[in-house]
Coordinates of C-alpha atoms and ligand atoms in Angstrom, one line a residue:
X1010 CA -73.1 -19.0 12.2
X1011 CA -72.7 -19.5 8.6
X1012 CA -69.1 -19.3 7.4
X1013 CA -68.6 -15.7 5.4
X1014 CA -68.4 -15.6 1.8
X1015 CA -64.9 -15.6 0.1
X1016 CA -63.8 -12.6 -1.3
X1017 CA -64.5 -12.8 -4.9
X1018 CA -62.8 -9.4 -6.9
X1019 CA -65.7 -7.8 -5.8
X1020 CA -65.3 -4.7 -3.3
X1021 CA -68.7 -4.9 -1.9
X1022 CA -69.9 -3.4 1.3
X1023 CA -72.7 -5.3 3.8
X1024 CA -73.0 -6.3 7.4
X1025 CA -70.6 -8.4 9.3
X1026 CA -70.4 -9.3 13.0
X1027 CA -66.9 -8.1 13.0
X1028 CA -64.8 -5.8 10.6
X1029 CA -61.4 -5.7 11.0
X1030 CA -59.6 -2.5 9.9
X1031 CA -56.6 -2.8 8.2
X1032 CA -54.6 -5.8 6.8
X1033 CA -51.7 -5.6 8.3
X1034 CA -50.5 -8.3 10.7
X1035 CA -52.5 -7.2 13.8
X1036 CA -55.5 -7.2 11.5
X1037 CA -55.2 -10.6 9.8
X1038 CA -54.4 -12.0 12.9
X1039 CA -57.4 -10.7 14.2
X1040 CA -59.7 -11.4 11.3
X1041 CA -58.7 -15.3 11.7
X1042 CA -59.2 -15.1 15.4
X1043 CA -62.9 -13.5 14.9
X1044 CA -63.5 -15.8 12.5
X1045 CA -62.5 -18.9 14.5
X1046 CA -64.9 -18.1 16.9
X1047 CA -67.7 -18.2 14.4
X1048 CA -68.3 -14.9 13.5
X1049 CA -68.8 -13.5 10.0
X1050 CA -65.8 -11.2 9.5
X1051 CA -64.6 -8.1 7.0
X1052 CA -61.4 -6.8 6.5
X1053 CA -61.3 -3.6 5.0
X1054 CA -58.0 -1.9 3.9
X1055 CA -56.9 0.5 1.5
X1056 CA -53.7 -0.6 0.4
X1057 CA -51.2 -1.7 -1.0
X1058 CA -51.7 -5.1 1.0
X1059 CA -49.0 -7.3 1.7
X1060 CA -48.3 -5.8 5.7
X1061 CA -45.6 -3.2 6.8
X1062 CA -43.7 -5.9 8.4
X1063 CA -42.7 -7.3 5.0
X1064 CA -43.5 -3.8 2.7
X1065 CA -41.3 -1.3 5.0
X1066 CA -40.5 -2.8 8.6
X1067 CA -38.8 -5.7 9.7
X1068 CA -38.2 -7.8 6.5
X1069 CA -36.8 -5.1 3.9
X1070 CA -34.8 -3.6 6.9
X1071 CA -33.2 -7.1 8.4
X1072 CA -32.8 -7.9 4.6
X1073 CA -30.3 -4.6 4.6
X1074 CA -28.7 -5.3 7.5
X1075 CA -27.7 -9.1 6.6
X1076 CA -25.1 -7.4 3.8
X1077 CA -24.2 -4.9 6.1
X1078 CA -23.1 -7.4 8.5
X1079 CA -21.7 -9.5 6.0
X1080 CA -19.5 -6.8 5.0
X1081 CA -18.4 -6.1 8.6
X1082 CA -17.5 -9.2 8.8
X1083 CA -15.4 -9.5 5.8
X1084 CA -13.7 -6.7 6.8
X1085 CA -12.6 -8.6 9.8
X1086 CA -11.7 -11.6 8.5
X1087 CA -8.0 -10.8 7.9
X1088 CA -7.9 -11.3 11.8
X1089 CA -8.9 -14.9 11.3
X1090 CA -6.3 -15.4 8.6
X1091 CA -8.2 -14.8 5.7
X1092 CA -6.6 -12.8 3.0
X1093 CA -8.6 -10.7 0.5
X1094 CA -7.2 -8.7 -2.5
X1095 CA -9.2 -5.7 -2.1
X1096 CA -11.1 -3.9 1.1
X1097 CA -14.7 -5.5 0.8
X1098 CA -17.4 -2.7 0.4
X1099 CA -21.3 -2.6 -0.4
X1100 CA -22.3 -2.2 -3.7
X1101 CA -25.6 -0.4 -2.9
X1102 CA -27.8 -1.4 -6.3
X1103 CA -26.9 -4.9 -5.4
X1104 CA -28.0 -4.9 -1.9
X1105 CA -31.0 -2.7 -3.0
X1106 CA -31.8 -5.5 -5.6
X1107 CA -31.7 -8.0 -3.6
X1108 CA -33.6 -6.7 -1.0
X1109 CA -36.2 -6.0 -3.3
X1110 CA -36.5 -9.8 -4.6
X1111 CA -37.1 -10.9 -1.1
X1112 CA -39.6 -8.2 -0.5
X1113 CA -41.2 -9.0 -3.6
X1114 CA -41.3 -12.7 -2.5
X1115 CA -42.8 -12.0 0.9
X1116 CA -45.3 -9.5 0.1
X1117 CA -46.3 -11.7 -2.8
X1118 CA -47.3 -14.3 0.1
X1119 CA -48.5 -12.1 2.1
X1120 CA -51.1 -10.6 -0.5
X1121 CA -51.9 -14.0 -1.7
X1122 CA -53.3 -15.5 1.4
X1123 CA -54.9 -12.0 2.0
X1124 CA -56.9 -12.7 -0.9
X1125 CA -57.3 -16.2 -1.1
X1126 CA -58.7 -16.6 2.7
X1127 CA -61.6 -18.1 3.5
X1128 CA -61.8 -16.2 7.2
X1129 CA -62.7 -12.9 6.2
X1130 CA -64.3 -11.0 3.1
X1131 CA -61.7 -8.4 1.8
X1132 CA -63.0 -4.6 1.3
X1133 CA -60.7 -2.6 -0.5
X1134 CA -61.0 0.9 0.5
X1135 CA -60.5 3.7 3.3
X1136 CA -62.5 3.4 6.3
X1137 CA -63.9 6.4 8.0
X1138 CA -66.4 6.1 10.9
X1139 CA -70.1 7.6 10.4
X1140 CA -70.9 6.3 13.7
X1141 CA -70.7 3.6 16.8
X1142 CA -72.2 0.7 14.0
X1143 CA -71.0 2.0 10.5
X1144 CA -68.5 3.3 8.6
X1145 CA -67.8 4.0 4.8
X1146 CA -65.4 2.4 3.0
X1147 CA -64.6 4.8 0.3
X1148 CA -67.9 6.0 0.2
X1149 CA -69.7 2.1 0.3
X1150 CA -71.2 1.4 3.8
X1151 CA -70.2 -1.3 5.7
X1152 CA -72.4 -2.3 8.9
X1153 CA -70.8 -4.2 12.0
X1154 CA -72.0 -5.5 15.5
X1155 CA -67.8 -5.2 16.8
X1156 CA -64.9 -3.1 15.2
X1157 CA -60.8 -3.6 15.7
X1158 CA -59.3 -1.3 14.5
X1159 CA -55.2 -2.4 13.3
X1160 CA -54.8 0.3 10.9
X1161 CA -50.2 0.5 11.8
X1162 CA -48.6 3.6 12.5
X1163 CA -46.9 6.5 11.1
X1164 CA -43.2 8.3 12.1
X1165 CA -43.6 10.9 14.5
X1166 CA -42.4 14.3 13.7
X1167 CA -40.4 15.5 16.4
X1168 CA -40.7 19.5 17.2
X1169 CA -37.6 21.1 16.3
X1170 CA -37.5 24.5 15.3
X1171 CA -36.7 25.1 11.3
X1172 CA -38.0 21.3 10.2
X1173 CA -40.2 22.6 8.4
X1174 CA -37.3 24.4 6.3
X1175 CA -35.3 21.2 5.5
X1176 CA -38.5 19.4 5.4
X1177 CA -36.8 18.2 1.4
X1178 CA -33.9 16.4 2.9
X1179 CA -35.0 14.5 5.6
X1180 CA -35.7 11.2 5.6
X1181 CA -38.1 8.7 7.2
X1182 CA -37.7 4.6 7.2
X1183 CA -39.5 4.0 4.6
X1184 CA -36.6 6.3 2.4
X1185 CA -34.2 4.4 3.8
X1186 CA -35.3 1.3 2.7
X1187 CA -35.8 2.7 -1.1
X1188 CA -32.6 5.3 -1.5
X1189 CA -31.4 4.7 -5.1
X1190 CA -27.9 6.4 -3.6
X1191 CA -26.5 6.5 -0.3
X1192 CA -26.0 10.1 0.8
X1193 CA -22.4 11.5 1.8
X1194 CA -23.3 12.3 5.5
X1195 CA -26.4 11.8 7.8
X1196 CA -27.1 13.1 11.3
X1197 CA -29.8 10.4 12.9
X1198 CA -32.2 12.1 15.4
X1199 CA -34.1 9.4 17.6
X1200 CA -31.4 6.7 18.1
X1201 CA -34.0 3.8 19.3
X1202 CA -33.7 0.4 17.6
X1203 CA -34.6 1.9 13.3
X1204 CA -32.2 5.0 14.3
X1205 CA -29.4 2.9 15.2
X1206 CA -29.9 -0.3 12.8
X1207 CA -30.3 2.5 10.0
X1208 CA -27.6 4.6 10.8
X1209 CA -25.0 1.9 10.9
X1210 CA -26.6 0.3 7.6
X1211 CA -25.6 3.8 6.3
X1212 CA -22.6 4.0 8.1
X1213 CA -21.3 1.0 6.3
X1214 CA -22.8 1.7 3.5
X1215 CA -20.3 4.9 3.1
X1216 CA -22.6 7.3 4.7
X1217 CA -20.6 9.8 7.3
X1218 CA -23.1 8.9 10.4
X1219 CA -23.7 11.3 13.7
X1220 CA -25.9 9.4 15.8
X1221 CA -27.5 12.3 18.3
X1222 CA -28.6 10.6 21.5
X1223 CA -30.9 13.0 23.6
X1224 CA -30.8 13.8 27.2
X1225 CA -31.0 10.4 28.6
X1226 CA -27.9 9.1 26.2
X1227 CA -30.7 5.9 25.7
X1228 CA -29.3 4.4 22.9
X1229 CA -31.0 1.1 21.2
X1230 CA -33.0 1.2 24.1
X1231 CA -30.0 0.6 26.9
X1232 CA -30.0 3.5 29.6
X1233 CA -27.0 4.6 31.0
X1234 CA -24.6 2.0 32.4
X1235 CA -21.7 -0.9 31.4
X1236 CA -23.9 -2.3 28.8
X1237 CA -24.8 0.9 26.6
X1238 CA -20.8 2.1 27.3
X1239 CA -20.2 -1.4 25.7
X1240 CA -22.8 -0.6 22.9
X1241 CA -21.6 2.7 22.1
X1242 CA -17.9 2.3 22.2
X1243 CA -18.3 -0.8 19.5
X1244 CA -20.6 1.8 17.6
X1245 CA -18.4 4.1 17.8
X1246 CA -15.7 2.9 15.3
X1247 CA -18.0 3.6 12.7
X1248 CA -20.1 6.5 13.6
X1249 CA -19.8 9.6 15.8
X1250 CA -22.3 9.2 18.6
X1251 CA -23.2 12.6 20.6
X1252 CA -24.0 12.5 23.8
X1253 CA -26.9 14.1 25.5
X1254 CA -27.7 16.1 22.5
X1255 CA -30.4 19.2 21.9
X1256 CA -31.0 20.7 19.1
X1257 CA -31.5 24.9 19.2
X1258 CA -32.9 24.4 15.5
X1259 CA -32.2 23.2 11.9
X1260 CA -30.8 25.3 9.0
X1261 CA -31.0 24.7 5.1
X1262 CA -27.3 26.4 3.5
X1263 CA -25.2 25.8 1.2
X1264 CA -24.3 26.8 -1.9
X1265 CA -27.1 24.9 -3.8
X1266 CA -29.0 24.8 -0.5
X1267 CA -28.3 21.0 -0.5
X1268 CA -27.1 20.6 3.1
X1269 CA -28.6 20.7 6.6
X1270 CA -26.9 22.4 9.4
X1271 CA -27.9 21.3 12.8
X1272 CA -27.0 23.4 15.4
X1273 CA -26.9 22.1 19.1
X1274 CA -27.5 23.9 22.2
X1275 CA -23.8 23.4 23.2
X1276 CA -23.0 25.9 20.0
X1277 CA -21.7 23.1 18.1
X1278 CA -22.9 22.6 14.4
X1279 CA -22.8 19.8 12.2
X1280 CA -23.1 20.1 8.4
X1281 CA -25.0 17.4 6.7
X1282 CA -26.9 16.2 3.5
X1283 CA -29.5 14.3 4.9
X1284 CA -31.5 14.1 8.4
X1285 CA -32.8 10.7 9.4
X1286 CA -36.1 11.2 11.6
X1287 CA -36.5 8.2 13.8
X1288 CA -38.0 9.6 16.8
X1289 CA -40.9 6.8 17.0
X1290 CA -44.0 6.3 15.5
X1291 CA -47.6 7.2 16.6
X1292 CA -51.2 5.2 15.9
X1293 CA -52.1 5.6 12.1
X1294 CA -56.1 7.0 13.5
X1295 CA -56.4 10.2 12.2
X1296 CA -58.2 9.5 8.7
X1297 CA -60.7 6.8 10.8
X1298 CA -62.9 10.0 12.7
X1299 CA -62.2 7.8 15.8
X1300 CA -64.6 10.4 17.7
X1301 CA -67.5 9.8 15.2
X1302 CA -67.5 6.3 16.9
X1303 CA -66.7 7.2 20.3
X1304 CA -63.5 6.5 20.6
X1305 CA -61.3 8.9 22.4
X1306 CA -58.2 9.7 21.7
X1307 CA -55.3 10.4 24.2
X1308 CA -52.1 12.0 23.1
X1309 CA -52.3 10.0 19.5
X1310 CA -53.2 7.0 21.0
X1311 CA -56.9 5.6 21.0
X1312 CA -58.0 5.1 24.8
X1313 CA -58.2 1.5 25.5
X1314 CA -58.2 -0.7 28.7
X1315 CA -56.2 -4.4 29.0
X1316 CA -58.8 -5.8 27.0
X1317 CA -57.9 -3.7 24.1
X1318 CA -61.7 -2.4 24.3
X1319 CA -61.9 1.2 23.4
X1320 CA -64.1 3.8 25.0
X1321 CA -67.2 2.2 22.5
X1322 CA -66.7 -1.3 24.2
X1323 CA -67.9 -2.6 20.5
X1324 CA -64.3 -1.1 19.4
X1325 CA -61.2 -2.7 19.9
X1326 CA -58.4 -1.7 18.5
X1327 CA -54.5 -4.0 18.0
X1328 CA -51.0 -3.7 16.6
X1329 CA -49.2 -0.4 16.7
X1330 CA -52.6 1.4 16.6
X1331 CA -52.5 0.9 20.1
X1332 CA -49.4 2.3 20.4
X1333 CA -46.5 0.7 22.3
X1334 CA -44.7 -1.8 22.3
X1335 CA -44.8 -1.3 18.2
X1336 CA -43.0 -5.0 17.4
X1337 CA -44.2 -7.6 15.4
X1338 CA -45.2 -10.6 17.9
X1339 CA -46.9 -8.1 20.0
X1340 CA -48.7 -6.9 17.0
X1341 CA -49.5 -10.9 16.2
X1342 CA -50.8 -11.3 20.2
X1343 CA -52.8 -8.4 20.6
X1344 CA -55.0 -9.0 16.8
X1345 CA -55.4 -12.7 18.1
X1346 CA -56.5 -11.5 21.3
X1347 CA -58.5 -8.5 20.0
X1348 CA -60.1 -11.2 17.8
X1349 CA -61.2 -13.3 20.3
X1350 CA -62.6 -10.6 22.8
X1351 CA -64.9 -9.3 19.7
X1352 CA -66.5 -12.4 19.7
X1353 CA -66.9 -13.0 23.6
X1354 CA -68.7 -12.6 26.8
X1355 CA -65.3 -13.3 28.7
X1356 CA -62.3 -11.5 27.8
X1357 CA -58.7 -11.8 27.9
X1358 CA -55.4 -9.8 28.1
X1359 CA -53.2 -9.7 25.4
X1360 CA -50.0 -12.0 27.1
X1361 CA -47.0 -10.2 26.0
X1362 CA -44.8 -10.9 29.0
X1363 CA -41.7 -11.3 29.5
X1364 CA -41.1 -8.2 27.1
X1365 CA -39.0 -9.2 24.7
X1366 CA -37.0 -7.0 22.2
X1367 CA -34.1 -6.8 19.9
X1368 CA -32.5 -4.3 18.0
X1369 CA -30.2 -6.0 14.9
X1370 CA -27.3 -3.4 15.0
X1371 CA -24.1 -4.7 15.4
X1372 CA -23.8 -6.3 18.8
X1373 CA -26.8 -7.0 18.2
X1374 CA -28.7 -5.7 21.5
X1375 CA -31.3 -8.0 22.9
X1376 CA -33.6 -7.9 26.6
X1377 CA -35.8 -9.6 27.9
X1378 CA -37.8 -9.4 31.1
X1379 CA -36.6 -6.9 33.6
X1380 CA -34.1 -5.0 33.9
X1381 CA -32.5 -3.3 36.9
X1382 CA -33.8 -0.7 37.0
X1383 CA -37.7 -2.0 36.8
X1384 CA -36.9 -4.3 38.8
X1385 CA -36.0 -2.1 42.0
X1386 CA -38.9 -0.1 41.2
X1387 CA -41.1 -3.4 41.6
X1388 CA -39.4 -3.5 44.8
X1389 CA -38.0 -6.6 44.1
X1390 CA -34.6 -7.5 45.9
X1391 CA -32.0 -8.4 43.2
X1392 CA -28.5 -9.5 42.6
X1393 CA -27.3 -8.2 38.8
X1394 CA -24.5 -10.1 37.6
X1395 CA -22.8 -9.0 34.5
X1396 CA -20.1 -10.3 32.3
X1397 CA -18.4 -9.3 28.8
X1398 CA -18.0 -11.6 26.0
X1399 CA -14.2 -10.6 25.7
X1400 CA -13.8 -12.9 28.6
X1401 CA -15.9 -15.7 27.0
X1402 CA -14.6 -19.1 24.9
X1403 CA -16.6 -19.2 21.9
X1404 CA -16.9 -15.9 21.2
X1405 CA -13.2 -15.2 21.4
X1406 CA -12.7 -18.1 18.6
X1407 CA -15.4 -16.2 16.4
X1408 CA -13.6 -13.0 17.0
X1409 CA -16.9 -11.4 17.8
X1410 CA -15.8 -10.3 21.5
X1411 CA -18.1 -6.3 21.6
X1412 CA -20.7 -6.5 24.2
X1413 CA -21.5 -7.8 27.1
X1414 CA -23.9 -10.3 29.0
X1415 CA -26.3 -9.0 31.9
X1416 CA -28.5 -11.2 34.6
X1417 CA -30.8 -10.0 36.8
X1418 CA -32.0 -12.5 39.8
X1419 CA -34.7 -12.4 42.3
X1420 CA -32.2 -12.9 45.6
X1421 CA -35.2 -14.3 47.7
X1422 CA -36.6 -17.1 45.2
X1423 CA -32.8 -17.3 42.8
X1424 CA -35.4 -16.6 40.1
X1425 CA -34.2 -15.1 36.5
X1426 CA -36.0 -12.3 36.2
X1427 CA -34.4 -10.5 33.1
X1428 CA -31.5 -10.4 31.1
X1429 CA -29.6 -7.9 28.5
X1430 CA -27.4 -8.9 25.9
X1431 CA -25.1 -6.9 23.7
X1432 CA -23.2 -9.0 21.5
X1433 CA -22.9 -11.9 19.1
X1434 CA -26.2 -14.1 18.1
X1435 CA -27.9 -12.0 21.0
X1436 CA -31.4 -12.0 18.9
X1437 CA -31.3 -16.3 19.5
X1438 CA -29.4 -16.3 22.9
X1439 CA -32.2 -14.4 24.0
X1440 CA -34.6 -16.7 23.8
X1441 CA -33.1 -19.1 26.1
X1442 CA -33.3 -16.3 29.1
X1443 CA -37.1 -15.7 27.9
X1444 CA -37.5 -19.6 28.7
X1445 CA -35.6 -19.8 31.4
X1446 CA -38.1 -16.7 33.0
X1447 CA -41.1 -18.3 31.6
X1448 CA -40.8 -21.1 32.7
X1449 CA -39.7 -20.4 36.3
X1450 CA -36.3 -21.0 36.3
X1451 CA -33.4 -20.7 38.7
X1452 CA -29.6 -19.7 38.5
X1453 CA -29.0 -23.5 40.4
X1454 CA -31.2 -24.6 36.9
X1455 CA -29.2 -22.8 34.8
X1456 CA -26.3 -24.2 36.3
X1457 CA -27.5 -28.0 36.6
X1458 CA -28.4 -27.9 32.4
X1459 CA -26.4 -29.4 29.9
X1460 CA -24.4 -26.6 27.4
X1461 CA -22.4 -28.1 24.8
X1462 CA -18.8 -26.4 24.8
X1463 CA -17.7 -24.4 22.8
X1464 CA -21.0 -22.1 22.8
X1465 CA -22.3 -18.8 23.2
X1466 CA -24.8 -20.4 25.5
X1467 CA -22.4 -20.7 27.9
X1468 CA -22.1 -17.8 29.1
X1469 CA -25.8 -18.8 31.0
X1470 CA -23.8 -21.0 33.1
X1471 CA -21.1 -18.7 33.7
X1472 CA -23.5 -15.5 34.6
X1473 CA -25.4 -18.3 37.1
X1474 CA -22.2 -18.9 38.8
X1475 CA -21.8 -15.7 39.4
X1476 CA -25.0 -15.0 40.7
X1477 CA -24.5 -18.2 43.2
X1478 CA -21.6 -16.7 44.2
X1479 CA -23.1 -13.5 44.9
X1480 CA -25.9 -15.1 46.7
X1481 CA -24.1 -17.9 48.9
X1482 CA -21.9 -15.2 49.7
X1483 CA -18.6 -18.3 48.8
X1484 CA -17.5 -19.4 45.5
X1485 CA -19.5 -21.4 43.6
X1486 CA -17.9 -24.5 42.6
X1487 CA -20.3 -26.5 40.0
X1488 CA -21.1 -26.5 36.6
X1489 CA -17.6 -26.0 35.2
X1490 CA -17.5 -26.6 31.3
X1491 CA -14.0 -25.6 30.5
X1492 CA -10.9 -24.4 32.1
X1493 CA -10.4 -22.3 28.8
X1494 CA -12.6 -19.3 29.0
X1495 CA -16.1 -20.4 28.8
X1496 CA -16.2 -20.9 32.4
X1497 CA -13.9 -18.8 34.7
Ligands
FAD1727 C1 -37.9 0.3 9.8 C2 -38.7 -0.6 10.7 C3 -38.2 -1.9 11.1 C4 -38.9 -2.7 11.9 N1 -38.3 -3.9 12.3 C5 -38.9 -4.7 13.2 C6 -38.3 -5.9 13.6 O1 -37.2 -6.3 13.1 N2 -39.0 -6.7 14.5 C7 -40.2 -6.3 15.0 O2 -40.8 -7.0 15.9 N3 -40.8 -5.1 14.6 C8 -40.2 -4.3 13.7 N4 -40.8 -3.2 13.3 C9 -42.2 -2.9 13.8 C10 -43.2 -3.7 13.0 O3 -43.0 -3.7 11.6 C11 -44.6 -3.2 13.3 O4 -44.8 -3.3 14.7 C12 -45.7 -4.1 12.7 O5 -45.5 -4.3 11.3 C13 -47.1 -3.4 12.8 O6 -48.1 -4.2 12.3 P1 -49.6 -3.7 12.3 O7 -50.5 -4.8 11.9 O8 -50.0 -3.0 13.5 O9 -49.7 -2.5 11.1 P2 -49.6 -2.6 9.5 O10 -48.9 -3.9 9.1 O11 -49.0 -1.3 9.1 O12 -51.1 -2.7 9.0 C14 -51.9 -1.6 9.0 C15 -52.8 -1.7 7.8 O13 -53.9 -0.7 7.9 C16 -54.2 -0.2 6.7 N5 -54.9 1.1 6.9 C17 -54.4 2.2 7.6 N6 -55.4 3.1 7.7 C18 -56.5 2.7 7.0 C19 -57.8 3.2 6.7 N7 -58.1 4.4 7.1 N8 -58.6 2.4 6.0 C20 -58.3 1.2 5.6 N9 -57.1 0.6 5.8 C21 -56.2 1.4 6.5 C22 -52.9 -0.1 6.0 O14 -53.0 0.0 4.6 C23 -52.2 -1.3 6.4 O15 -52.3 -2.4 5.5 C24 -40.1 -2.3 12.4 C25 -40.6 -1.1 12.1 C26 -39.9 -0.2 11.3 C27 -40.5 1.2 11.0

């Protein structure tokens, strides 16, 4: 097959083997994939390019949360000995403006080699489907023998009686990320990982913060149990978390009409100026006329088998427009292998174990693999050993001791089958357990490697022994590092 054209400033439609909808990171990823394979590719997308990841999602939000946690971290530092004139605080146009200059570095990347690549010929434009072989791209038809569709998601509105009333001062993410002021008080409904890493970003950044956790308490993804207790009790120094919360129904008052009042079915009300929606997103589909194509559509979420094939098997469809998990690498995975199944006979599954996910609130809450729960339901005998970083060296000399460290171990083959982290540098520590399950290991592994002392990693080691001892059923008497803490 002839390599496709470059784009060249024109918006042109034509035919293509594949067209890729959307150029976010599911899509480019997919694009490159197709086009690897041989096939002559299109990317059409309506804009602005640059992806979410780096526009709205994970780079303007982490970029936040770095000065958050630098302040929080200031603010401790009188425990270490340091002395500081003045309480530290943000200064919100400076951590605004600098976010924005790292934005405006990425998504200048990003748009560049969106542009400049030789994969793919970029169609500028919104795609709607005519049928199962064309769609128009802002009016201009564009012809294809295979179709992924990538086009991201939106925030779900949650169903909560008078929404529509205060609809003016509620806010989504992507508000978040651009407030010119932070407001005097926010409630946060939907406290997964954006609820919680945005409340406490406005927490610290002087907001009054009620973090409503519904009837399952989830909170950054933990269920119920020592590690969410852990979680929540560190939270709450600088927010008010509510417990198993439903809301009867939202009220605008005020004098000036300015404030929300959310009342709970318990009869308690809370009075405040802004209402952060975080209660998920859903597939961005509804523009495309999915059905025009073929494609059903269950609940939001176009239907689509392991393949990522849709209901028109020339369809596939990648990222969050697929729905969950809605993280970046999975979005990267699933265009690569959406991609490569557009342009063969044999396809493949999208290899996203062990699940991996981290939420950058402070501990920092990071899992990976099973956790107890899935694992009884996979009927799988374990031993779940658990252990809190109060207790641990390193993190004692950092002063960073919130959290706590959770194993979970196959008792027939001594297998590491997940692990939970709340705490210090959980978003790298992680990815030694995500190894350690890839590749097979065992607590007797984890306890026969090498770890430096003083380290975080340690406490890997010191779950293991644990475990052993659990087991064995007798104490386990190797790897000890340290009599100090690390290992006890
Ligand atoms: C606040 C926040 C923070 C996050 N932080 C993290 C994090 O730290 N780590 C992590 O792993 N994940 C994070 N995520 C999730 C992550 O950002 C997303 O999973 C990922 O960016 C999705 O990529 P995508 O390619 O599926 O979609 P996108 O990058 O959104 O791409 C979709 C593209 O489709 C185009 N499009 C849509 N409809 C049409 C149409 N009809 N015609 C033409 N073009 C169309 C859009 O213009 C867009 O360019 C975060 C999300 C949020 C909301």
């Amino acid at each position: 097959m002839p390599p496709p054209p470059a784009y060249d400033g024109r918006d042109e439609g034509g035919t293509y083997d594949v067209v890729v909808i959307g150029a976010g990171t599911a899509g480019l990823a997919a694009a490159k994939a197709a086009h690897a394979e041989g096939a002559r590719v299109a990317v059409v997308d309506r804009g602005p390019l640059g992806t979410f990841c780096a526009r709205l999602g994970c780079m303007p939000s982490k970029a936040l949360l770095q000065s958050a946690t630098t302040l929080a971290r200031t603010r401790n530092a009188g425990e270490l000995g340091v002395e500081l004139d003045a309480r530290p605080r943000l200064s919100w146009p400076a951590v605004r403006a600098r976010k924005d200059a790292i934005v405006r570095d990425f998504v200048a990347e990003v748009v560049r080699d969106t542009k400049t690549s030789t994969s793919f010929t970029l169609l500028r434009g919104a795609a709607k489907f005519v049928d199962g072989t064309s769609l128009t791209v802002d009016g201009r038809r564009v012809v294809a023998r295979r179709w992924i569709v990538a086009t991201g998601s939106i925030p779900v509105r949650p169903e909560i009686a008078g929404l529509a009333d205060v609809a003016a001062l509620t806010l989504v993410s992507d508000d978040v990320l651009e407030l010119d002021a932070v407001p005097e008080s926010v409630a946060v409904v939907g406290c997964g990982a954006v609820g919680v890493e945005l409340g406490q970003l406005l927490a610290r950044a002087g907001a009054r913060v009620h973090l409503l956790l519904g009837h399952d308490d989830r909170v950054a993804g933990l269920p119920r149990g020592p590690l969410q207790e852990s979680l929540v009790a560190a939270l709450s120094r600088e927010l008010t978390v509510h417990r198993a919360v439903k809301i009867e129904r939202l009220r605008r008052d005020g004098a000036d009409e300015a404030a929300v009042t959310v009342v709970l079915a318990n009869g308690e009300t809370l009075r405040v100026e802004r209402l952060l929606l975080a209660a998920g997103r859903r597939p961005d589909v509804d523009a495309l006329d999915l059905a025009a194509a073929g494609v059903q559509v269950h609940e939001g979420v176009p239907v689509h088998d392991e393949h990522l094939r849709t209901t028109n098997p020339a369809v596939f469809v990648a990222g969050d427009a697929a729905g969950a998990p809605g993280i970046l690498h999975a979005a990267t995975i699933e265009g690569r292998t959406a991609g490569r199944n557009a342009t063969r006979k044999d396809l493949e599954r999208p290899d996203l174990a062990p699940t991996l996910r981290v939420v950058f609130c402070d501990p920092i809450v990071a899992t990976v693999g099973q956790d107890p729960a899935e694992a009884t339901s996979a009927c799988r005998p374990v031993c779940v050993v658990r252990r809190p970083w109060s207790q641990q060296g390193k993190a004692r000399i950092m002063g960073e001791t919130d959290g706590m460290a959770q194993l979970v171990v196959d008792r027939e083959t001594r297998r590491v089958l997940g692990c939970q982290l709340v705490g210090p540098e959980a978003d790298l520590l992680v990815h030694l357990a995500s190894y350690a399950i890839h590749f097979g290991a065992t607590v007797d592994d984890l306890l026969a490697l090498h770890h430096y002392h003083p380290t975080l990693a340690e406490m890997f080691p010191s779950l293991a022994k644990q475990a052993v001892a659990e087991l064995d059923g007798a104490e386990c008497l190797q790897g000890e590092i340290a009599a100090t803490g690390a290992m006890q």
